[in-house]
Coordinates of C-alpha atoms in Angstrom, one line a residue:
X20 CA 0.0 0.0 0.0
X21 CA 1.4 3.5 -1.0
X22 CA 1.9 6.1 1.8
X23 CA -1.0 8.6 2.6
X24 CA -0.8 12.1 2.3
X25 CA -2.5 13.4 5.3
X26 CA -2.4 17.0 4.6
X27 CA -1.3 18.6 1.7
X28 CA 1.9 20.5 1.1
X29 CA -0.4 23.7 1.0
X30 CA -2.1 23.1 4.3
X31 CA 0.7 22.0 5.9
X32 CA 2.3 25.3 5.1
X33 CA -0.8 26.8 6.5
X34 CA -0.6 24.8 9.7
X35 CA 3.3 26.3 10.1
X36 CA 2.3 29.5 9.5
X37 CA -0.4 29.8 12.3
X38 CA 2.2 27.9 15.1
X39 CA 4.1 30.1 16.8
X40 CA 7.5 30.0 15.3
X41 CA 10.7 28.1 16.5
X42 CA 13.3 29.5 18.6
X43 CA 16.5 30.1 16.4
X44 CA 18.4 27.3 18.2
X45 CA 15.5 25.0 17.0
X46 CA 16.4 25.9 13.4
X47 CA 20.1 25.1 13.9
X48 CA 19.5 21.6 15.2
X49 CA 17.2 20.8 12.2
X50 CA 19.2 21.4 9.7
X51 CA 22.3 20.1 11.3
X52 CA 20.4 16.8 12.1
X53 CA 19.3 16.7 8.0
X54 CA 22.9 18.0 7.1
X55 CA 24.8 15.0 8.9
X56 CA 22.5 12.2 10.7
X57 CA 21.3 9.4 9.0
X58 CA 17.3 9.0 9.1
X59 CA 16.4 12.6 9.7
X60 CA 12.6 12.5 9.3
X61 CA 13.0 10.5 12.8
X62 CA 13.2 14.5 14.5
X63 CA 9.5 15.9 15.3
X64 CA 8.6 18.8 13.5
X65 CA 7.9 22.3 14.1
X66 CA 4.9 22.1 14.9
X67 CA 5.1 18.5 16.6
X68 CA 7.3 20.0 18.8
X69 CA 5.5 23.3 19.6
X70 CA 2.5 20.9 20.6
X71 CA 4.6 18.7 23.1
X72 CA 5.6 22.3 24.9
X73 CA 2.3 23.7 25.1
X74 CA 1.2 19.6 26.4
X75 CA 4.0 20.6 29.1
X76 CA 2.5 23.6 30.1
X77 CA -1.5 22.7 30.4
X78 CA -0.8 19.7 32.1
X79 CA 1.1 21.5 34.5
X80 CA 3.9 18.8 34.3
X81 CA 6.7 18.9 36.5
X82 CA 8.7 15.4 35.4
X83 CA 9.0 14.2 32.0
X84 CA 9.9 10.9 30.6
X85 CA 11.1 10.8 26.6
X86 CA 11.8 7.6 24.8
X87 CA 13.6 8.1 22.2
X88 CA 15.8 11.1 22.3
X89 CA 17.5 11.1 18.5
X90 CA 18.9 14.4 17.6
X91 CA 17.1 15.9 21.0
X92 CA 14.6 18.2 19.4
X93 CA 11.5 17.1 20.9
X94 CA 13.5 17.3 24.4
X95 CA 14.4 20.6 24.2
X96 CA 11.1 21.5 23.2
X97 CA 9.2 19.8 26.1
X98 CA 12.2 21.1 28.6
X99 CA 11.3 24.2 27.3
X100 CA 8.0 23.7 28.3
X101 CA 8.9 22.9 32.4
X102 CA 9.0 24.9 35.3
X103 CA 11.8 26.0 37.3
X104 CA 12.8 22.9 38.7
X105 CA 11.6 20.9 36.2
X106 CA 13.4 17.7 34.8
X107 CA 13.2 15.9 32.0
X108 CA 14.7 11.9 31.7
X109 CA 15.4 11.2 28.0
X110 CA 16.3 7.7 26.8
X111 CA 18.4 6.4 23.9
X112 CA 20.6 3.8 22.5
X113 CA 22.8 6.3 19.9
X114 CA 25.7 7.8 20.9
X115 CA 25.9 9.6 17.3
X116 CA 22.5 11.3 17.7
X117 CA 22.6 12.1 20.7
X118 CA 25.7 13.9 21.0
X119 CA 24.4 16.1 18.5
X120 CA 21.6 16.4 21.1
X121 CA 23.7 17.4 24.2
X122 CA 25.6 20.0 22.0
X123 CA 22.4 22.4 21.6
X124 CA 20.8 21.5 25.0
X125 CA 24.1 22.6 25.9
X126 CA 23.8 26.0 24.4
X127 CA 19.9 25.7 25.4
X128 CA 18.0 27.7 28.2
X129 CA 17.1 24.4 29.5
X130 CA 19.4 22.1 29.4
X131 CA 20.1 22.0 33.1
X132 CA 16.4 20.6 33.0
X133 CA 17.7 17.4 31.0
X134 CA 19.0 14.0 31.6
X135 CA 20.0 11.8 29.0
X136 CA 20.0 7.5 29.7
X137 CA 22.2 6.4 26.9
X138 CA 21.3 2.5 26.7
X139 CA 18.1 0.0 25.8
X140 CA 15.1 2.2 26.5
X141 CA 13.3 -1.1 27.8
X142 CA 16.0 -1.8 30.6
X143 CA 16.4 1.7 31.3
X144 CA 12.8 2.2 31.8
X145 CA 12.3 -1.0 33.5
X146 CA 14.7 0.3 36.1
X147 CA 13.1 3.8 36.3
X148 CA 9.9 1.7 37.0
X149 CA 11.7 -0.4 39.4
X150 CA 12.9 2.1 41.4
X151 CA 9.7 3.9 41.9
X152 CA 10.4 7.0 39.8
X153 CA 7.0 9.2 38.9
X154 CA 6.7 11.1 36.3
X155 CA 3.2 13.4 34.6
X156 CA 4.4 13.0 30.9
X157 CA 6.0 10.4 29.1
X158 CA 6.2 10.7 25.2
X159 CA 7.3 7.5 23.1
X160 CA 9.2 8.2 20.4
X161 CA 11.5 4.9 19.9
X162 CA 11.1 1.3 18.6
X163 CA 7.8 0.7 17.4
X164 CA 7.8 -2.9 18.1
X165 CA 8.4 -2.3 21.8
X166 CA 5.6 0.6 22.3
X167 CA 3.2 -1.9 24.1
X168 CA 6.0 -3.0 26.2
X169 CA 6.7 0.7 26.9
X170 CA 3.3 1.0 27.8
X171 CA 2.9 -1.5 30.0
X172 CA 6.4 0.4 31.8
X173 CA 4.6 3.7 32.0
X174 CA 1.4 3.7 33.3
X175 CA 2.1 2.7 36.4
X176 CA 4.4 5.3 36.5
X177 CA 1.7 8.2 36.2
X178 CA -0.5 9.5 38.4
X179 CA -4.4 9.6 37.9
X180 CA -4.4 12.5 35.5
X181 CA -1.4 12.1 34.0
X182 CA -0.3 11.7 30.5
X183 CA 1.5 10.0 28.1
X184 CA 1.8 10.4 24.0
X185 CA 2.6 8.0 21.2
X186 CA 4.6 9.2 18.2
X187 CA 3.7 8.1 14.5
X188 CA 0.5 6.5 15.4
X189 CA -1.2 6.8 11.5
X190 CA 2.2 5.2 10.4
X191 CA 2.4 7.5 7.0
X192 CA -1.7 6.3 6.7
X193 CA -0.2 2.1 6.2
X194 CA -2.4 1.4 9.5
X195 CA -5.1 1.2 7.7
X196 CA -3.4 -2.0 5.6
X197 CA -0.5 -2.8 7.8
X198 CA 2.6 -4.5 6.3
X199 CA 5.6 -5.1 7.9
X200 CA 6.3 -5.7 11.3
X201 CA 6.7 -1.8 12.6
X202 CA 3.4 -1.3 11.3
X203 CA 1.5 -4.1 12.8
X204 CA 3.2 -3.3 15.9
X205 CA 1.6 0.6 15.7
X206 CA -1.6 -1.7 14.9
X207 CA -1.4 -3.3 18.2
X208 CA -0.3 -0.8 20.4
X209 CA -3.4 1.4 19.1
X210 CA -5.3 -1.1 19.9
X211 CA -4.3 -1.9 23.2
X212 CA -4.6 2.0 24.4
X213 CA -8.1 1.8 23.3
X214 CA -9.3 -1.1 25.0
X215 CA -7.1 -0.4 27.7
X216 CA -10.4 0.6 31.0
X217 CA -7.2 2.5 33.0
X218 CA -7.2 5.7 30.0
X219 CA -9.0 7.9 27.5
X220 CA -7.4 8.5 24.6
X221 CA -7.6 10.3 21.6
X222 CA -5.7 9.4 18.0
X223 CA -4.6 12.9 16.6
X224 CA -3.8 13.2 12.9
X225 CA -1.1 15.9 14.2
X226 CA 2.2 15.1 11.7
X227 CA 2.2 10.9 11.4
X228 CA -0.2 10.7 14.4
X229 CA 0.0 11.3 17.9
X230 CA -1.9 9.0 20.8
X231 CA -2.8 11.6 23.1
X232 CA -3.9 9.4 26.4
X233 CA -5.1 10.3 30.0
X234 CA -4.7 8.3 32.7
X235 CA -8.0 7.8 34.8
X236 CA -7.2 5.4 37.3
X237 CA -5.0 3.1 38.6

C-alpha cells in the first residue's frame, strides 16, 4: 500500500504558519540533524514540537519521561516547556545522535532541565519503574515494536491524570493495511490504548499521528 498524504503541502504550510514560530536554536539543530544524521525525518517537527511544549504547560507537568531522544529536538522543546525545577529523563541507544543532542541542550536555556540514559530504552525504563520513579508526561518516540511493552512500563508510573503520548501513530496512513512488522506493531499498540479501561485517549492526525492518552485510574 502507498503512503497517505495526510495533509497537503499547501495546508501544511498553512498549519506552520499559524504555530508560533521556533526559537532560532531549533532551526540550527534541524538542519544540522538533515545535514549529517542518518534517518532525519526521525526528529519531530515544528509544529510536533511546539505541541509537546504547550502539552508541558497545560498539564502542569513537573517530570517528564522521553523515549527516544535522536537528535534531542523534541527534548528541548518539552524542557522548554517545564517549570523551574523541572526535569526531564530522555532515553536512547545512539551515541551519534545524541551527541548532536547534548551540543544544543548545551547552548539551550534548558538544558540543566535534561537527563539523558544512553542505553536500551526497555531496561532503562524497567529500572526507572523499578525504582519507583513518577513522572506526569511520558512521550514515546523509539522502537515501534516495543511501544506496548513501553506502555505496560509507563502507566504505572503516572499518576491519575497524567499523561503519556505516542509518536507516529497513523504510520504515513499504512495502518489502515499494515505491512511489515513496525506497522503491525503501531496496529497493536493502538489497539491496546483503546481497549485499555485505565485511560482515555484520543488518536490525533497531528504530523504521522499522535496518541494523546489520559490516565483515569490506577
Amino acid at each position: 500500500m502507498a503512503d497517505i498524504t495526510l495533509l497537503s503541502k499547501a495546508l501544511t504550510a498553512y498549519v506552520h504558519d499559524h504555530t508560533t514560530p521556533e526559537a532560532p536554536i531549533f532551526g540550527e539543530l534541524r538542519e544540522e540533524t538533515h545535514a549529517d544524521l542518518s534517518s532525519p525525518q526521525m526528529q519531530v517537527g515544528r509544529v510536533e514540537g511546539a505541541f509537546l511544549k504547550l502539552m508541558v504547560q497545560v498539564s502542569g507537568a513537573r517530570r517528564v519521561l522521553e523515549i527516544g531522544t535522536f537528535s534531542g529536538y523534541s527534548a528541548m522543546a518539552m524542557a522548554s516547556g517545564l517549570p523551574e525545577g523541572g526535569e526531564l529523563i530522555t532515553c536512547d541507544v545512539d551515541p551519534e545522535a545524541t551527541a548532536v543532542a547534548r551540543r544544543y541542550w548545551d547552548r539551550s536555556p534548558w538544558g540543566d532541565k535534561i537527563t539523558l540514559r544512553l542505553g536500551d530504552a526497555k531496561q532503562t525504563v524497567a529500572a526507572l519503574a523499578e525504582a519507583g520513579e513518577r513522572f506526569d508526561m511520558v512521550f514515546i518516540d523509539a522502537d515501534k515494536t516495543s511501544y506496548q511493552r513501553y506502555w505496560d512500563l509507563v502507566l504505572p508510573m503516572l499518576p491519575v491524570g497524567g499523561i503519556v503520548l505516542a509518536d507516529n501513530t497513523l504510520w504515513s496512513g499504512r495502518v489502515l493495511a499494515p505491512e511489515g512488522e513496525s506497522c503491525r506493531a503501531i496496529v497493536a499498540f493502538n489497539q491496546q490504548v483503546r481497549e485499555d479501561p485505565r485511560v482515555e485517549q484520543v488518536l490525533l492526525s497531528v504530523r504521522d499521528g499522535i496518541m494523546f492518552a489520559r490516565k483515569l485510574r490506577d
